[in-house]
XYZ file of C-alpha atoms in Angstrom:
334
model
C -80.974 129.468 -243.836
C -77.309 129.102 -242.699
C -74.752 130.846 -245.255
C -71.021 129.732 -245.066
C -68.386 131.307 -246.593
C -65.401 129.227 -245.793
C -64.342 125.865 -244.294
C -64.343 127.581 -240.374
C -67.694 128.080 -241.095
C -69.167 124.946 -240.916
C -69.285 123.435 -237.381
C -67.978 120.524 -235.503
C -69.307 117.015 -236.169
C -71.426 118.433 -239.318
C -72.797 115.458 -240.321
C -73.582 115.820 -244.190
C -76.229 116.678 -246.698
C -78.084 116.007 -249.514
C -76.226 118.669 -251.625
C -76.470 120.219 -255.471
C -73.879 122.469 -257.060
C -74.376 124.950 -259.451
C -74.410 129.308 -259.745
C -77.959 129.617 -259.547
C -77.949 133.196 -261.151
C -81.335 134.307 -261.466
C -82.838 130.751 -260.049
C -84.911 130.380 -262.659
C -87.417 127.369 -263.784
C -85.027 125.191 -264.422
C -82.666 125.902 -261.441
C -86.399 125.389 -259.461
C -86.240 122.087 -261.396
C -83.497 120.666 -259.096
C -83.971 122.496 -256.203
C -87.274 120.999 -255.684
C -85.645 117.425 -255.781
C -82.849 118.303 -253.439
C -85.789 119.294 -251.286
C -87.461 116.721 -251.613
C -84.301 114.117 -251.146
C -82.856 115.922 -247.960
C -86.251 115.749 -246.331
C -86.830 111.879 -247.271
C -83.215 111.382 -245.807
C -83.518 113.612 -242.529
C -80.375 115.360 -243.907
C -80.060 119.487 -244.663
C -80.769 120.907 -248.234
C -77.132 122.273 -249.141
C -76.289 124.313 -252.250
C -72.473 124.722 -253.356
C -72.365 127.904 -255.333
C -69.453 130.611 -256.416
C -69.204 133.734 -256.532
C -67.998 135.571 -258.408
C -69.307 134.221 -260.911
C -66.592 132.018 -263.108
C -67.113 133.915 -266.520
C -66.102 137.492 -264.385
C -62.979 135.663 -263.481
C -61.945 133.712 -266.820
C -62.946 136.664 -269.318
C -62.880 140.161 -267.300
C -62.728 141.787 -270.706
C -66.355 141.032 -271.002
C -69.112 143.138 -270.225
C -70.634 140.081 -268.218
C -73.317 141.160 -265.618
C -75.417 138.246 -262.948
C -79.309 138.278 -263.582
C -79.363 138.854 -259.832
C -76.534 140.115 -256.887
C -75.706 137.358 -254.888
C -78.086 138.829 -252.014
C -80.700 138.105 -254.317
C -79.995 134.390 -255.095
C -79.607 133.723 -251.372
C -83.040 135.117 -250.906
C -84.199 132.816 -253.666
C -82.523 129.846 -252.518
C -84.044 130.398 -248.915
C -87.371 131.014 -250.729
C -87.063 127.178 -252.311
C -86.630 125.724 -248.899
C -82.856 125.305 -249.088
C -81.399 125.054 -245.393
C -77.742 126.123 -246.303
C -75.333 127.548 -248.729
C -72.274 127.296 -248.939
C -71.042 130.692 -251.007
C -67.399 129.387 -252.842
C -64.955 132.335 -253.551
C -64.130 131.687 -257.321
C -60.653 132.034 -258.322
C -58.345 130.999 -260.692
C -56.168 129.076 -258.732
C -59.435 127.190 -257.236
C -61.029 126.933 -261.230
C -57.623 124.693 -261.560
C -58.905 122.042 -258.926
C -58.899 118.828 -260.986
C -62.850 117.192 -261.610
C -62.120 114.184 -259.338
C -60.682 116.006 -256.414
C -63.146 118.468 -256.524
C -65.623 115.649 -255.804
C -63.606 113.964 -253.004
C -62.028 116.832 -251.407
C -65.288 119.142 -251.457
C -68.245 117.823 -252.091
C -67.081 114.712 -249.923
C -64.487 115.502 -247.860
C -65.836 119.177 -246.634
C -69.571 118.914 -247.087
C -70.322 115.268 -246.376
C -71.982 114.680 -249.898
C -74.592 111.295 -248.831
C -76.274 112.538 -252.320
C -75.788 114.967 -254.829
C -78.281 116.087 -257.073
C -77.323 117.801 -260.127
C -79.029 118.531 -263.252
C -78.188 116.281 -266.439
C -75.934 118.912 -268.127
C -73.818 119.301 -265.011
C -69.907 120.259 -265.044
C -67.734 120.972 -262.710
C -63.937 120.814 -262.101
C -61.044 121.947 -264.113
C -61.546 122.700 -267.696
C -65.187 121.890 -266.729
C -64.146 117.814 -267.113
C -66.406 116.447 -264.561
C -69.575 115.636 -265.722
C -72.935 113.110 -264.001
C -70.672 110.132 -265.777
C -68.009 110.740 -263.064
C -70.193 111.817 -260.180
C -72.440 108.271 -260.568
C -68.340 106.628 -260.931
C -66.622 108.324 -257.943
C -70.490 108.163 -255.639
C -70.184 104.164 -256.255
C -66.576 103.965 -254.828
C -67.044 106.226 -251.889
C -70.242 105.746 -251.284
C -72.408 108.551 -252.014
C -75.759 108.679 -254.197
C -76.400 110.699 -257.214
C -79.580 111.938 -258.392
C -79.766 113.410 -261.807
C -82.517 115.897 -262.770
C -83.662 116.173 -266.280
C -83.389 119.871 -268.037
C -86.339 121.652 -267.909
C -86.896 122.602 -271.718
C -89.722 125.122 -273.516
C -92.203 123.320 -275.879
C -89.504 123.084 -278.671
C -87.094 121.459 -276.264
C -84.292 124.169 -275.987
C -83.300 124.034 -272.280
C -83.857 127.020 -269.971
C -80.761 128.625 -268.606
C -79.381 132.269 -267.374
C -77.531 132.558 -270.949
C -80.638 132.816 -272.847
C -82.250 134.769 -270.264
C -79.292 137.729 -270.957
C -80.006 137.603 -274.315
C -83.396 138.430 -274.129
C -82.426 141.184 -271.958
C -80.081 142.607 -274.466
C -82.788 142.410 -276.948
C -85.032 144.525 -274.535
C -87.284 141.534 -274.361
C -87.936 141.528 -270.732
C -91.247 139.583 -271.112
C -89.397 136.473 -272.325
C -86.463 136.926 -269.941
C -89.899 137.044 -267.033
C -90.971 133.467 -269.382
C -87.761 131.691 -268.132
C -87.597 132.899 -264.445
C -91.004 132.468 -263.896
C -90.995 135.749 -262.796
C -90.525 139.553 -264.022
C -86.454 140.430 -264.080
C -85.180 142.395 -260.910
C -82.347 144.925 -260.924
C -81.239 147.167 -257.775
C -79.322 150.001 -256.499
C -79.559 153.339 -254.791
C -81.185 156.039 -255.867
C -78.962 159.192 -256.668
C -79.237 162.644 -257.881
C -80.112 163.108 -261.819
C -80.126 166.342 -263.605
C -83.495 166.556 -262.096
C -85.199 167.468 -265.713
C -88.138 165.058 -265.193
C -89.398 167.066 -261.922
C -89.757 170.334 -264.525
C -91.214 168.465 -267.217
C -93.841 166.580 -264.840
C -91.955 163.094 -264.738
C -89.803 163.014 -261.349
C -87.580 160.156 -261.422
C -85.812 158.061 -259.305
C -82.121 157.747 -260.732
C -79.911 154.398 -260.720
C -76.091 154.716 -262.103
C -73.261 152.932 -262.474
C -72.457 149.123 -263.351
C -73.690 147.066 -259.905
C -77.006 147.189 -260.471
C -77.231 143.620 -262.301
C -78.278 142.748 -266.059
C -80.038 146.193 -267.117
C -82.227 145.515 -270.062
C -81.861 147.165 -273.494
C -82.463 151.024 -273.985
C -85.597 151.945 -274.144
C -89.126 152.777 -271.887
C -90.565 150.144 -270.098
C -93.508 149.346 -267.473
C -92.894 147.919 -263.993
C -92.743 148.491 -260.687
C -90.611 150.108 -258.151
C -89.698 147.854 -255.330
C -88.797 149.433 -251.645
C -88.611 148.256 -248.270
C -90.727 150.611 -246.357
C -88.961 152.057 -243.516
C -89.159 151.821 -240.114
C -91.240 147.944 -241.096
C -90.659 144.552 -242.663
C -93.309 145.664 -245.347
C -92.727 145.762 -248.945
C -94.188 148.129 -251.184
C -94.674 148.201 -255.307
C -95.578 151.181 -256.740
C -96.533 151.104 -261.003
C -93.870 152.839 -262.435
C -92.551 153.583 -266.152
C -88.365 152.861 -266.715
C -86.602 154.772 -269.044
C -83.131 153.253 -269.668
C -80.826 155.026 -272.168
C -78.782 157.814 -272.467
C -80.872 160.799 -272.881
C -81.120 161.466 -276.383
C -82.963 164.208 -275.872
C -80.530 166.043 -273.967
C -77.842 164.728 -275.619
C -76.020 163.064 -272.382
C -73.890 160.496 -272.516
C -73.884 158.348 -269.411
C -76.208 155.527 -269.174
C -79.060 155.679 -266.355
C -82.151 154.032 -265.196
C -85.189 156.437 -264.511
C -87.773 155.427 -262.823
C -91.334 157.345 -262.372
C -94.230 156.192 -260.460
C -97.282 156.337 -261.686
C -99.139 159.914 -260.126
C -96.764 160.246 -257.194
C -94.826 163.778 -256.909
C -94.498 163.407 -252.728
C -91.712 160.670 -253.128
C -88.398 160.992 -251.567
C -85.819 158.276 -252.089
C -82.677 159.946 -252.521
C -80.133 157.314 -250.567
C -82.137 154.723 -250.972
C -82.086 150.912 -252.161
C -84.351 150.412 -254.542
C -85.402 147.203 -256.914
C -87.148 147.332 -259.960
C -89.666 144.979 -261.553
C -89.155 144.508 -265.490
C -93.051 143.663 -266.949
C -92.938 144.900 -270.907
C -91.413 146.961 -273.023
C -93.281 149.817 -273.986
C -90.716 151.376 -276.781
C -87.277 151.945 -278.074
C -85.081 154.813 -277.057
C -85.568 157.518 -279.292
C -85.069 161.434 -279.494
C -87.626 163.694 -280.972
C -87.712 166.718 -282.721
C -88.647 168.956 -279.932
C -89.160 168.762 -275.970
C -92.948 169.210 -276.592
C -92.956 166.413 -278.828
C -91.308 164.642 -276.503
C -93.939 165.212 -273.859
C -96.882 164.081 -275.888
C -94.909 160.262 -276.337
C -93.988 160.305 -272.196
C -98.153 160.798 -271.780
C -98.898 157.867 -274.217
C -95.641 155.712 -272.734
C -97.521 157.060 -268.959
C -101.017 155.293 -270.621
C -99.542 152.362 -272.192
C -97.926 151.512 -268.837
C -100.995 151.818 -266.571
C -102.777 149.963 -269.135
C -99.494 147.115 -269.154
C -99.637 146.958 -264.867
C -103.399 147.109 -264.980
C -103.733 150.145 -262.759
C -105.475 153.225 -262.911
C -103.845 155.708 -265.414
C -102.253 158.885 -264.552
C -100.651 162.220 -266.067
C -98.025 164.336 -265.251
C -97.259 165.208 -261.446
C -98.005 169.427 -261.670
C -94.895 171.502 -261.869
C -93.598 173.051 -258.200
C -95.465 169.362 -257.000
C -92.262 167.400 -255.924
C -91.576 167.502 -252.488
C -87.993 165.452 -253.029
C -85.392 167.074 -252.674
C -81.714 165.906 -253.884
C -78.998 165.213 -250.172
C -76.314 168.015 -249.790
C -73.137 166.397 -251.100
């Protein structure tokens, strides 16, 4: 898949594409929806699969008061797209001063004018352009006079026929209710980022974790313990390797810290090392709340349930606590 960043990138005597436009964060079922007809059109026409997307995303630009995180990094919706066949994207810096480009220009000057538009499919809620003015109305009005197509994809929609989208998938997130936000994307929620050095209390209590910080590692789900898996690239190969893991996200109640962090422990394994490393991590259920407990021993007999209830959630064999003096990881000199 060809990625282009800017109007240099696209080459010489490019000549068009069936083309959608949209964010795509978190490509879920209904952003499958319409890239399976742009597919499907490009590939009846002989012409490339072309998404328009932006980045950052528009909401990060119009309200950066707001705590606004992407269900996936923009490395992970390219991977996506790829995944669904697309043959290019075309990654739009998002700015203020291009948010101001006026609904009809947008489509002449862009979608026309720079991509060669010979179709452009679009889902029916679709809205582009300044002020978000353009809608399918205009597309099917401005496609008649220059000559363009316009196919229009109807919203995918749950049983009760509220439409999927990335909004509702955040706010079953924030609810810690990562089984619905799975529902939507037809898949379990991903975050990412590289491990770091905790305070290294789980590796004397039995539970060594892998540590994520900090406010780039996507849409992190609501306090609390969950099941999943760890997600790494194993070195030295192109494999990929998931290892059952339990996820606490919180604060550490406990130990009365204050800073938000992501703790991952995999099931049985005290011989890990992944200081330095990029990590994912796969969101399957949500085992409990965040909570503190009246003593560290009573905290210990919950982790060994929370250890059981996620084997049991990931279908995998269960295991205890990794022996004390086990862990063979040890933290990078700073």
């Amino acid at each position: 898949m060809k990625i282009w960043n800017s109007p240099q990138d696209i080459p010489a005597g490019f000549g068009g594409a069936v083309v959608t436009i949209g964010i795509y964060d978190g490509v879920h079922r209904g952003h499958r929806e319409v890239l399976v007809h742009l597919v499907r059109e490009a590939e009846k026409r002989g012409l490339p699969a072309l998404v328009l997307t932006f980045d950052p995303h528009p909401l990060t630009v119009h309200r950066p008061e707001a705590d606004i995180y992407l269900v996936s990094t923009l490395e992970d919706r390219l991977n996506r797209l790829q995944a669904q066949g697309v043959d290019i994207v075309y990654v739009q810096p998002y700015s203020l001063e291009y948010s101001q480009l006026q609904a009809s220009d947008f489509i002449t000057e862009q979608l026309v004018g720079l991509l060669g538009a010979r179709c452009v499919v679009v889902g029916e809620d679709a809205r582009f352009g300044s002020g978000n003015t353009g809608d399918v109305q205009l597309l099917r009005e401005v496609g008649q006079r220059l000559g363009f197509d316009v196919c229009i994809v109807r919203d995918k929609t749950d049983d009760d026929g509220e439409r999927l989208s990335s909004t509702r998938i955040r706010q079953a997130l924030a609810e810690g209710d990562v089984e619905e936000a799975a529902r939507i994307l037809g898949r379990p929620h991903r975050i990412g980022g590289v491990v770091c050095q905790g305070e290294q209390r789980g590796r004397d209590l039995g539970f060594p974790t892998a540590n994520l910080t900090g406010d780039n590692l996507g849409e992190v789900p609501a306090h609390g313990v969950y099941s999943g898996w760890l997600v790494r690239d194993v070195p030295g190969t192109r494999a990929t390797e998931y290892m059952p893991a339990a996820i606490s996200i919180g604060t550490n109640p406990q130990f009365n810290a204050t800073q938000r962090t992501v703790e991952v422990h995999v099931l049985g394994r005290s011989d890990l090392n992944l200081y330095g490393e990029y990590i994912q991590v796969d969101f399957v259920s949500r085992i409990r709340p965040m909570m503190k407990f009246s003593s560290v021993d009573e905290l210990l007999a919950r982790m060994d349930k929370d250890l059981l209830a996620t084997a049991d959630r990931l279908g995998v064999p269960p295991a205890g606590r990794v022996p004390q003096g086990a862990v063979t990881a040890q933290p990078q000199e700073q």
